[in-house]
Amino acid sequence: NRSAQRFRNVADGRSSASFDGLVAIAKGADRANAEQENKNLLLTRTARIDTRPQLDILADDVKASHGATIGQPDQDEIFYLRSRGLSPVTALAMLTRGFAEEIVAALCDPTVRALAERMVVGNLGR
């Protein structure tokens, strides 16, 4: 029994996002393997993200992990892209799309992957 949860949030302007995730492993679900990951990107100082990953484990023989990060775009990466002639806006847009597309690239079903790609493009632009 394996579960892998991967989440990405991007907050811009005065927006806010909240993640409250739970991995529950029931009694008797021995040898379960569960992972939960929540990564968050703040594009402005006024944006806010709250994250609360949780594990509820009632079995003894399991492998389970969870983690969360909240950060801002890497200024060294933006500097590098700008040194290659990209504008600050384009550099930030590329990094933000790349952050979101980590999830899209991992989707196995081509129909779901195409839908997710359209959502990323619709919300984050080309």
Short mmCIF file of C-alpha atoms in Angstrom, two decimals, residues 23-33 55-64:
data_model
loop_
_atom_site.label_atom_id
_atom_site.label_comp_id
_atom_site.label_asym_id
_atom_site.label_seq_id
_atom_site.Cartn_x
_atom_site.Cartn_y
_atom_site.Cartn_z
CA VAL A 23 -2.26 11.13 5.83
CA ALA A 24 -4.20 8.57 7.88
CA ILE A 25 -2.88 5.04 8.25
CA ALA A 26 -5.44 2.81 9.92
CA LYS A 27 -4.76 0.09 12.45
CA GLY A 28 -3.87 -3.09 10.60
CA ALA A 29 -2.48 -1.26 7.56
CA ASP A 30 0.98 -2.66 8.24
CA ARG A 31 3.72 -2.12 5.67
CA ALA A 32 1.99 1.00 4.35
CA ASN A 33 4.22 3.59 2.69
CA LEU A 55 0.27 12.22 9.92
CA ASP A 56 -2.22 10.06 11.83
CA ILE A 57 -0.65 6.62 12.17
CA LEU A 58 -2.41 3.81 14.01
CA ALA A 59 -0.35 0.89 12.63
CA ASP A 60 3.09 -0.20 13.82
CA ASP A 61 5.02 -1.34 10.74
CA VAL A 62 4.82 1.65 8.37
CA LYS A 63 7.00 4.08 6.49
CA ALA A 64 5.57 7.61 6.54
#
